Short mmCIF file of C-alpha atoms in Angstrom, two decimals:
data_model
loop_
_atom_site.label_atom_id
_atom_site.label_comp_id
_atom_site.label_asym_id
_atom_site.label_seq_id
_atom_site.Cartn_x
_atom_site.Cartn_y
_atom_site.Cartn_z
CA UNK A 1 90.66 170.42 66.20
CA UNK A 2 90.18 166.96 67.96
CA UNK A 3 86.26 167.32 68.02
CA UNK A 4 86.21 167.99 63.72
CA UNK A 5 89.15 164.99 63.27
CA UNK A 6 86.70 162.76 64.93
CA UNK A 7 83.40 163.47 63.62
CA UNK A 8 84.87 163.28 59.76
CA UNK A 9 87.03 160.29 60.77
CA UNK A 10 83.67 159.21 61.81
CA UNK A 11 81.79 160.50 58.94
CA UNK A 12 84.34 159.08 55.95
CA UNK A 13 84.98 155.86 57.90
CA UNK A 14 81.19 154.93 57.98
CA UNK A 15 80.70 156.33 54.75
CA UNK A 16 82.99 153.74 53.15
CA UNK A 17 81.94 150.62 55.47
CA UNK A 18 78.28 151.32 54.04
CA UNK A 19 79.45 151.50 50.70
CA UNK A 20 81.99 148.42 51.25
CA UNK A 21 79.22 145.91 52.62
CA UNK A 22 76.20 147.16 50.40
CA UNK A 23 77.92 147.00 47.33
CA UNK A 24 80.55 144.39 45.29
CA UNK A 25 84.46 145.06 46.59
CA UNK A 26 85.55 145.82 42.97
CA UNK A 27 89.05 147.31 42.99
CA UNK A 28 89.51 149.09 39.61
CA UNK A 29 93.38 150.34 39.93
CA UNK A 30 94.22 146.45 41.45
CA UNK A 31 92.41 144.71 38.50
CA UNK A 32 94.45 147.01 36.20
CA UNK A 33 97.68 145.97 37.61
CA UNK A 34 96.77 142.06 37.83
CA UNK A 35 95.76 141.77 34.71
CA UNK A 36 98.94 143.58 33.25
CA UNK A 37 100.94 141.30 34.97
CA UNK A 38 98.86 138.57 33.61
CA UNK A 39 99.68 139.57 30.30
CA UNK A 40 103.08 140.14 30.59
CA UNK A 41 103.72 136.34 31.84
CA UNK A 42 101.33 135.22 29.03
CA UNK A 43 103.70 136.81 25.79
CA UNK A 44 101.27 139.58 25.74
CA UNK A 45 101.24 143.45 25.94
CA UNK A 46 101.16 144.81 29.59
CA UNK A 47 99.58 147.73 28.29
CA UNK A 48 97.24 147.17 26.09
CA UNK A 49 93.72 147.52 27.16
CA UNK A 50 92.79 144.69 24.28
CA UNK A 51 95.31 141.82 25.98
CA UNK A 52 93.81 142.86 29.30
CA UNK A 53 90.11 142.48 28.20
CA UNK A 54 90.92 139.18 26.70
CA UNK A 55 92.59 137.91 29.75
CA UNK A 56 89.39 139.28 32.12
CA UNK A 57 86.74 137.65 29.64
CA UNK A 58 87.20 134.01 31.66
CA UNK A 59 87.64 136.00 34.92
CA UNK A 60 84.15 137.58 34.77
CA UNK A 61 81.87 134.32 34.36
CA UNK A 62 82.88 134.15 38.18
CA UNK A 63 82.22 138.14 38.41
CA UNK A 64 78.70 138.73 36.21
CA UNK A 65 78.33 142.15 37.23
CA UNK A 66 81.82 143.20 37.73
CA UNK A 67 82.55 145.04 33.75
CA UNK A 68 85.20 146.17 31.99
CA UNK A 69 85.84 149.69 31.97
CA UNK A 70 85.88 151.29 29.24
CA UNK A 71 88.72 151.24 26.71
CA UNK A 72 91.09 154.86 28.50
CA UNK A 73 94.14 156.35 30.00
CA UNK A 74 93.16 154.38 33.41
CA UNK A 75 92.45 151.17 32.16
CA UNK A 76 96.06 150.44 32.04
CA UNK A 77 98.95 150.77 34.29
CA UNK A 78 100.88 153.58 33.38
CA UNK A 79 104.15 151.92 35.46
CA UNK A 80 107.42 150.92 34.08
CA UNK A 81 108.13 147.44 33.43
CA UNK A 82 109.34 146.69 37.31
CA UNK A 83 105.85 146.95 38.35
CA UNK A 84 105.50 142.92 36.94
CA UNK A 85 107.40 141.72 39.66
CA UNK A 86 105.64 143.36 41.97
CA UNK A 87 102.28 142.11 41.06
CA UNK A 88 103.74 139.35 39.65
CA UNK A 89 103.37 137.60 43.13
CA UNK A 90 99.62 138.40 42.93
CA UNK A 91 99.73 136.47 39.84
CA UNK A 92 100.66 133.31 41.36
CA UNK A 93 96.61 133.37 42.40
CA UNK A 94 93.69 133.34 41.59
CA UNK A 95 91.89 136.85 40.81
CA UNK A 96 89.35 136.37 42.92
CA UNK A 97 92.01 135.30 45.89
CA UNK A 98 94.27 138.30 44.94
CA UNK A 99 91.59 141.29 45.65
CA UNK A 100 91.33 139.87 49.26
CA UNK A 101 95.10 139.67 49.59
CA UNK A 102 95.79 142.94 48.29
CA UNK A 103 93.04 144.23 50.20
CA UNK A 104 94.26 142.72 53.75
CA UNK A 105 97.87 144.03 52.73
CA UNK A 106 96.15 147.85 51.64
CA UNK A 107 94.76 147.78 55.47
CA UNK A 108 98.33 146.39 57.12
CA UNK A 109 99.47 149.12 55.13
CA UNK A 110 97.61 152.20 56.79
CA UNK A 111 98.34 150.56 59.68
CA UNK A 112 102.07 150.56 58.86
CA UNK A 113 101.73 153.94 58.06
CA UNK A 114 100.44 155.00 61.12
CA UNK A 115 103.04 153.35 63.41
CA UNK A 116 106.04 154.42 61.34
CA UNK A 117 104.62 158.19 62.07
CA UNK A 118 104.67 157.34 65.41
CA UNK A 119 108.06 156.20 65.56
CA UNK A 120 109.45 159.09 63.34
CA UNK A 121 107.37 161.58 65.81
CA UNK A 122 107.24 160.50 69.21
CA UNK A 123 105.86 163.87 70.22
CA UNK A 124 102.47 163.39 68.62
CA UNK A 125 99.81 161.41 69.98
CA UNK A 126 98.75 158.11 68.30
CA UNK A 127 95.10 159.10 68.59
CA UNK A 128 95.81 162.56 65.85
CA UNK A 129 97.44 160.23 63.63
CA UNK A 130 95.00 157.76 64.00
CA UNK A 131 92.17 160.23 63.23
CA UNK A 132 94.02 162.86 61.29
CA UNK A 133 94.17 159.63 58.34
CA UNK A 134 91.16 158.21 58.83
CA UNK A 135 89.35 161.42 58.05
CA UNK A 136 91.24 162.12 55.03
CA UNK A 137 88.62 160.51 52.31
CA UNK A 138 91.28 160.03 49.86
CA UNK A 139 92.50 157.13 52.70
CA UNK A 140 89.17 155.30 51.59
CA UNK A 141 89.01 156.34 47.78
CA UNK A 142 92.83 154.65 47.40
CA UNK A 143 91.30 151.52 49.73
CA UNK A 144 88.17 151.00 47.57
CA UNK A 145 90.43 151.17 44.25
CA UNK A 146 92.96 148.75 45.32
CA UNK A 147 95.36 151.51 44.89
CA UNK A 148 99.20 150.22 45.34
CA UNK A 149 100.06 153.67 46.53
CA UNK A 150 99.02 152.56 49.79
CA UNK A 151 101.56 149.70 50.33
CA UNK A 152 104.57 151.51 48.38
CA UNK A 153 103.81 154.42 50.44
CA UNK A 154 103.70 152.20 53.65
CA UNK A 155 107.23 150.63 52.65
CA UNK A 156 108.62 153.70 52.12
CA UNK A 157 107.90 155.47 55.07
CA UNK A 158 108.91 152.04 56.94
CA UNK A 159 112.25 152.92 55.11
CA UNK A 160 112.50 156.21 57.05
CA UNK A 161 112.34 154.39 60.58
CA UNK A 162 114.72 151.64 59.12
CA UNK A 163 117.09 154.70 58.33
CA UNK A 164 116.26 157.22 61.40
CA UNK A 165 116.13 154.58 64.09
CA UNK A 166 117.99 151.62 63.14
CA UNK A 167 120.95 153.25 60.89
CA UNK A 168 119.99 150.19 58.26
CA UNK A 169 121.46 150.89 54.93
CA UNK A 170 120.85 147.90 52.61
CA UNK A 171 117.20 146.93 53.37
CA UNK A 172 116.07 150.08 52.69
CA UNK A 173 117.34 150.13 49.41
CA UNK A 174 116.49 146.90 48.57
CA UNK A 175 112.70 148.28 49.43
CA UNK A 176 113.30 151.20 47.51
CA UNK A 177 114.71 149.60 44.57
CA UNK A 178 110.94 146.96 44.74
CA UNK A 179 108.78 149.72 44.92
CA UNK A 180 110.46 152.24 42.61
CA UNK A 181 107.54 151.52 39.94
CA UNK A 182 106.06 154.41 41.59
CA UNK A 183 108.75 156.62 41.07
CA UNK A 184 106.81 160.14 41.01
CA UNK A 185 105.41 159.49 44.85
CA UNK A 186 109.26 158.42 45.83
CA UNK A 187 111.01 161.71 44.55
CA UNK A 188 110.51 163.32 48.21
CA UNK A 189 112.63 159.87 49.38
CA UNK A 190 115.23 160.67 46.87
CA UNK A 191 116.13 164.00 48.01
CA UNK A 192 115.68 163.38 51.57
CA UNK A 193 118.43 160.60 50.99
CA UNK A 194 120.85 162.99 49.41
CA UNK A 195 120.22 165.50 51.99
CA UNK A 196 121.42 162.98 54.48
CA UNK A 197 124.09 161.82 51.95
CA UNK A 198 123.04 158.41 52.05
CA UNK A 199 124.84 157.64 48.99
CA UNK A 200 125.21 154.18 49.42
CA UNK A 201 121.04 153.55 49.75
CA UNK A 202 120.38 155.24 47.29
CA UNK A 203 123.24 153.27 44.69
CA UNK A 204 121.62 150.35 45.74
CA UNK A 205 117.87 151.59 45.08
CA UNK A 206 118.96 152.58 41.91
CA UNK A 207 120.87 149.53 40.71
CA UNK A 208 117.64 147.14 41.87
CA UNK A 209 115.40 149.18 39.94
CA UNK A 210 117.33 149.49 36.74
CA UNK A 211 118.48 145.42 37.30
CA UNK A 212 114.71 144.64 37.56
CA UNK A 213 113.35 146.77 34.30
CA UNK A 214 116.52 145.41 32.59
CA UNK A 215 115.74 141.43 33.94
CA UNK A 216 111.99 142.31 32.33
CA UNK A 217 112.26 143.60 29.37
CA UNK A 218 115.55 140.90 28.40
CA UNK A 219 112.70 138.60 28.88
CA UNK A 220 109.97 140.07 26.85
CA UNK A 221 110.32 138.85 23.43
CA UNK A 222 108.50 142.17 22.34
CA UNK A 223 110.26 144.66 24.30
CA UNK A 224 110.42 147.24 22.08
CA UNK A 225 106.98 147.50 20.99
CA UNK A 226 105.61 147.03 25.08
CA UNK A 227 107.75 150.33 25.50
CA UNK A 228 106.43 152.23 22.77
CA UNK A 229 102.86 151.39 23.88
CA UNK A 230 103.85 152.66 27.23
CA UNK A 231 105.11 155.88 26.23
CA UNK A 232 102.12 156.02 24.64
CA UNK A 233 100.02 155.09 27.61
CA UNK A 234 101.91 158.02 29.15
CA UNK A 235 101.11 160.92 26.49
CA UNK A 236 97.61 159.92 26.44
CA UNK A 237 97.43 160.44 30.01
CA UNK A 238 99.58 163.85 29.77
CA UNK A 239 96.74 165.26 27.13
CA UNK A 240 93.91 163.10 29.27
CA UNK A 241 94.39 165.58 32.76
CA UNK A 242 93.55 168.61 30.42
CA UNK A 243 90.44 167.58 28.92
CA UNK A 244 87.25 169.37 28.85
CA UNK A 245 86.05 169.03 32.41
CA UNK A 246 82.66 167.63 31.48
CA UNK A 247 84.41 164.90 29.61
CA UNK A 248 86.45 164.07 32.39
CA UNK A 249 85.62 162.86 35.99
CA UNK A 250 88.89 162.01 36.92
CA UNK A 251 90.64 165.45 36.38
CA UNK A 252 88.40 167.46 38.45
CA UNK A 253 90.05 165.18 41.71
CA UNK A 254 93.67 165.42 40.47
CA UNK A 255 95.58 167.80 42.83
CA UNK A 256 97.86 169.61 39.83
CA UNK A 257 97.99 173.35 39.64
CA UNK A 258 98.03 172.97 35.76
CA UNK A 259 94.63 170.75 35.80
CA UNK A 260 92.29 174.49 37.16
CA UNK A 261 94.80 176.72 35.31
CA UNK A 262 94.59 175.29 31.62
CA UNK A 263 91.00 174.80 32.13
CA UNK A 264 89.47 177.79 33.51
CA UNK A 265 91.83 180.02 31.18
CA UNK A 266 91.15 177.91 28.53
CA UNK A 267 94.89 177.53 27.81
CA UNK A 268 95.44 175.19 24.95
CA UNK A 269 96.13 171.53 25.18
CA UNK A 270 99.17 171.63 23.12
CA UNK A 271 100.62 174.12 25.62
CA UNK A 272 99.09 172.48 29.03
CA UNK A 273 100.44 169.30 28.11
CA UNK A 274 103.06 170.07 25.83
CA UNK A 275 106.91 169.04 26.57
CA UNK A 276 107.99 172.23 28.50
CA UNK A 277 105.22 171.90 30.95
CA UNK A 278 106.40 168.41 31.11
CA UNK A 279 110.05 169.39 31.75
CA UNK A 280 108.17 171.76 34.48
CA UNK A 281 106.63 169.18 36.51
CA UNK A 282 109.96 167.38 36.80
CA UNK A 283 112.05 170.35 37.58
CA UNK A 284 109.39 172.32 40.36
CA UNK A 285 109.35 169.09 43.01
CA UNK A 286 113.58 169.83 42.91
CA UNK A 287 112.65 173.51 44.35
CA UNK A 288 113.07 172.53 48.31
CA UNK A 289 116.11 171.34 47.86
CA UNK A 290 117.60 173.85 45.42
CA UNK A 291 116.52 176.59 48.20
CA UNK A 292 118.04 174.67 51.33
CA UNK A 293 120.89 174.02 49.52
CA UNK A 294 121.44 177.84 48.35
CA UNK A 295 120.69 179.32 51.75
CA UNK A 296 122.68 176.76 53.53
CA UNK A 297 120.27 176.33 56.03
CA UNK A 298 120.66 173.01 58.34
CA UNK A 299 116.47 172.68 58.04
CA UNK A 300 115.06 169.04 59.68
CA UNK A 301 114.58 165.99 56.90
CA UNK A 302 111.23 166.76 57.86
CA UNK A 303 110.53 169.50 56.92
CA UNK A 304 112.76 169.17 53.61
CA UNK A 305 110.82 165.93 52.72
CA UNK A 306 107.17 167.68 53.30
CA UNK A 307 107.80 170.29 51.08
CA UNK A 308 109.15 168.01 48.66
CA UNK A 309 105.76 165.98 48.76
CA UNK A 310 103.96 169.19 48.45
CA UNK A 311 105.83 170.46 45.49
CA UNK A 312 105.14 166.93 44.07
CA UNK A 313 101.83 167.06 44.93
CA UNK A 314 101.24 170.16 43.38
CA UNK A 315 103.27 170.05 39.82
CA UNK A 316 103.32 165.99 39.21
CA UNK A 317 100.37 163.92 38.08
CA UNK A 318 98.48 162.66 41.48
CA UNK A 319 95.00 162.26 42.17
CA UNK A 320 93.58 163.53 45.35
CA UNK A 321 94.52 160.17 47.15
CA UNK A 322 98.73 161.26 46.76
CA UNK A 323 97.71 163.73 49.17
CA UNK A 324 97.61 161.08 52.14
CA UNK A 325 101.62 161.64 51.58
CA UNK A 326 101.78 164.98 52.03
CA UNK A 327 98.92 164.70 55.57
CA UNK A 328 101.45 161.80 56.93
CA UNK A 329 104.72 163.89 56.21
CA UNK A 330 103.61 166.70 57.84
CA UNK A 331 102.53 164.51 61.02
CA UNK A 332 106.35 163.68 60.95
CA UNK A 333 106.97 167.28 60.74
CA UNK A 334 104.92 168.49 63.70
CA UNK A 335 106.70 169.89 66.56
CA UNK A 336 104.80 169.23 70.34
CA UNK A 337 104.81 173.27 70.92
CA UNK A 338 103.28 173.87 67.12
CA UNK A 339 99.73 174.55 66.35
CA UNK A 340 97.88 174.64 63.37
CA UNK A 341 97.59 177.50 61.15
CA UNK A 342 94.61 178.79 59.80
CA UNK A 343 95.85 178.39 56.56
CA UNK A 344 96.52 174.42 57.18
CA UNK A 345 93.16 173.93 59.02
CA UNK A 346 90.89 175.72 56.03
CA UNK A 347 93.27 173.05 53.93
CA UNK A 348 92.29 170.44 56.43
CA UNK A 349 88.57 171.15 55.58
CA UNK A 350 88.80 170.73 51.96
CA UNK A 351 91.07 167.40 52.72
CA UNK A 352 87.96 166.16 54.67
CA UNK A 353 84.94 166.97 53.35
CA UNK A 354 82.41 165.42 50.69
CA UNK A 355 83.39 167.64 47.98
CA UNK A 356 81.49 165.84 45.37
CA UNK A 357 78.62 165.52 47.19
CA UNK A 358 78.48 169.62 47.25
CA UNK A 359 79.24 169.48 43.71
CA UNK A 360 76.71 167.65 43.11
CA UNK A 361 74.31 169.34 45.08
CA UNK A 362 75.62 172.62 43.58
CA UNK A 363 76.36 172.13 40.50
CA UNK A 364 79.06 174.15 40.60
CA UNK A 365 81.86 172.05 38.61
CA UNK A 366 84.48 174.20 39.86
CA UNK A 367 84.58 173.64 43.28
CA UNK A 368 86.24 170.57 42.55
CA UNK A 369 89.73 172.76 41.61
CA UNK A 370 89.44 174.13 45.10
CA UNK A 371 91.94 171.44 46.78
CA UNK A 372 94.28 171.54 44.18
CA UNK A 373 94.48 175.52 43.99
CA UNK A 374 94.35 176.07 47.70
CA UNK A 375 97.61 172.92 47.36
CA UNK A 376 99.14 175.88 45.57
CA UNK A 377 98.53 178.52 47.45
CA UNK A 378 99.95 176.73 50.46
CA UNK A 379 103.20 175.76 48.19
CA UNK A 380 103.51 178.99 47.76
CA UNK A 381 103.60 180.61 51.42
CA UNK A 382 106.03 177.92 52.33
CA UNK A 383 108.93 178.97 49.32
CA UNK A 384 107.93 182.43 51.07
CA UNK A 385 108.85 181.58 54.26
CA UNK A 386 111.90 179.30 52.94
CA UNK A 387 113.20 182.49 51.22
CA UNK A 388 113.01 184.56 53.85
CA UNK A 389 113.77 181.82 56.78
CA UNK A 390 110.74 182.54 58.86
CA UNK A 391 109.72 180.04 61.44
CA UNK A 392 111.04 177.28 59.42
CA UNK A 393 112.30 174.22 61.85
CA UNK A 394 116.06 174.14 62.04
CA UNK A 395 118.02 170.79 63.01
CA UNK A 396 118.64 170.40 66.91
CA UNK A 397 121.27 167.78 66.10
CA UNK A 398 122.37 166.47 69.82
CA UNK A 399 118.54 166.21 70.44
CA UNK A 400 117.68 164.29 67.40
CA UNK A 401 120.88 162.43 68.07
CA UNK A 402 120.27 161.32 71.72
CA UNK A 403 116.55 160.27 70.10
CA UNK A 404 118.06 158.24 67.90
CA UNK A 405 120.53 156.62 70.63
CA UNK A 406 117.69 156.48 72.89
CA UNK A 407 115.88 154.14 70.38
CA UNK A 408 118.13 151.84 69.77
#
């Protein structure tokens, strides 16, 4: 297992420095955001792809061959209105000041990542962490983007030590409550804080996040329409994942069980991305918790909060990126006497390898659904063995206790 983390940490790692000093650094997801926030500040609409194209027209003379995308569901943020104040402060600079910033703070933020599985896991060694993230290539797809899933994601696991080790209560809210723009990759948070009854966190996560969306749109003079053209930004995305696959390169990477199904039984858009199979995706990620709750079981928070992530990862809208959630929480989850399955380690494979590069080679289009049905498949055995309690981790409270007092 050690020799294959290395050579694809290796592998993806050198991949992406090539890439990174050969060719421009031009963050895609990060110019999105900016340039939203721009607008917003500037009277204009935060999603419109128009406002953002006017605002990047002076911003290019200093970036010739740096283009617009295309006018699509990606070109705009697909956030609530909280995300403005948090790449707001990027706004105080200069674009060409901001992609370095953000991209110092993306590495800090694996980094941060790293340690707080360390700290949450003190029976794992640094060096599979280290490794078992740098060979994930969606770790270097989310750095090249400027995707902000790495530092909300960072935060938020810095939350868990703040809770598990320190026994903080209103910091990690107050984080919570900043980052909440991201609300679909914080829903595993959410229930692991009512699992722990943490009642008081998560009132004051709440309250930020609804005092910051409220603070935003009081102060848009066109508040109404800016919604409107988000919920808009949102269907279009909704029908966008079940597109013909030859039309669409970014489906083929997202990690949703609906994206292979709809397509390769040629189920209808209206049904694939109607409002039940909406309604679906919100429900399924609550399926964990229902189950622990039902059987009573006094499972670990980390095992409850993987299987949230994986539910998440499986029935919500995430490219293959989201997954470096799911790899981190199940470092947390690892016991010192566990091993790998089979099951996780053919996982692990798909996870690390250059999948487009066989596509490509191939030309086998499919192949690119294998992640997100094997995702399923591994969902799956897991409700199994929740169901029927087999070797699921159960709480050793005075051990995790004297951890906790030992850390302090």
């Amino acid at each position: 297992m050690l020799s294959i983390l290395i050579v694809f940490a290796l592998l993806n790692t050198g991949k992406w420095l090539i890439n990174f000093i050969s060719t421009p650094y031009e963050p895609i997801d990060f110019r999105g955001c900016y340039l939203s926030a721009e607008a917003y500040w500037n009277g204009m609409d935060p999603y419109s792809y128009e406002d953002q194209k006017k605002l990047w027209e002076p911003i290019q003379s200093e970036n010739h061959d740096w283009k617009m995308i295309e006018n699509g569901v990606y070109s705009t943020p697909l956030y609530p209105p909280q995300f403005v104040a948090f790449f707001g402060l990027y706004s105080l600079l200069s674009f060409k000041v901001a992609i370095w910033l953000q991209w110092i703070l993306n590495i800090f933020a694996i980094g941060l990542i790293i340690w707080s599985i360390s700290k949450l896991n003190q029976n794992l060694s640094v060096k599979y962490i280290v490794l078992g993230i740098m060979a994930f290539r969606g770790t270097w797809y989310a750095l090249d983007t400027g995707q902000p899933m790495l530092q909300v994601f960072a935060l938020a696991m810095y939350v868990l030590v703040l809770i598990e080790r320190k026994n903080l209560s209103l910091l990690p809210g107050l984080l919570l409550g900043f980052i909440s723009f991201k609300y679909t990759l914080l829903i595993p948070f959410g229930l692991y804080l009512l699992y722990k009854k943490e009642y008081k966190i998560v009132s004051i996560w709440i309250g930020l996040s609804v005092l910051l969306n409220a603070i935003l749109l009081i102060l848009d003079m066109n508040a109404q329409t800016h919604i409107q053209s988000w919920l808009n930004s949102m269907q279009l995305m909704n029908n966008y994942l079940h597109q013909d696959i030859s039309n669409n390169g970014l489906a083929i990477i997202a990690t949703s069980i609906s994206i292979p199904v709809s397509q390769l039984f040629k189920i209808s858009e209206s049904v694939s991305s109607g409002p039940f199979m909406i309604l679906v995706r919100i429900i399924l990620p609550l399926v964990p918790f229902v189950f622990i709750w039902m059987y009573r079981k006094k499972f670990t928070w980390q095992y409850l909060i993987f299987i949230s992530s994986l539910c998440s990862i499986c029935f919500g809208h995430h490219l293959i990126y989201d997954v470096l959630t799911l790899i981190s929480l199940r470092l947390i989850s690892i016991d010192k006497n566990s091993s790998i399955s089979s099951l996780e380690f053919t996982l692990l494979i798909l996870l690390v390898i250059p999948l487009g590069k066989l596509v490509e080679i191939s030309h086998i289009n499919q192949l690119h659904f294998l992640p997100a049905v094997y995702l399923f498949f591994y969902f799956i055995v897991q409700v199994i063995r929740i169901i029927k309690h087999q070797n699921l981790p159960i709480l050793n409270t005075e051990i995790e206790n004297k951890s906790i007092e030992q850390d302090r």
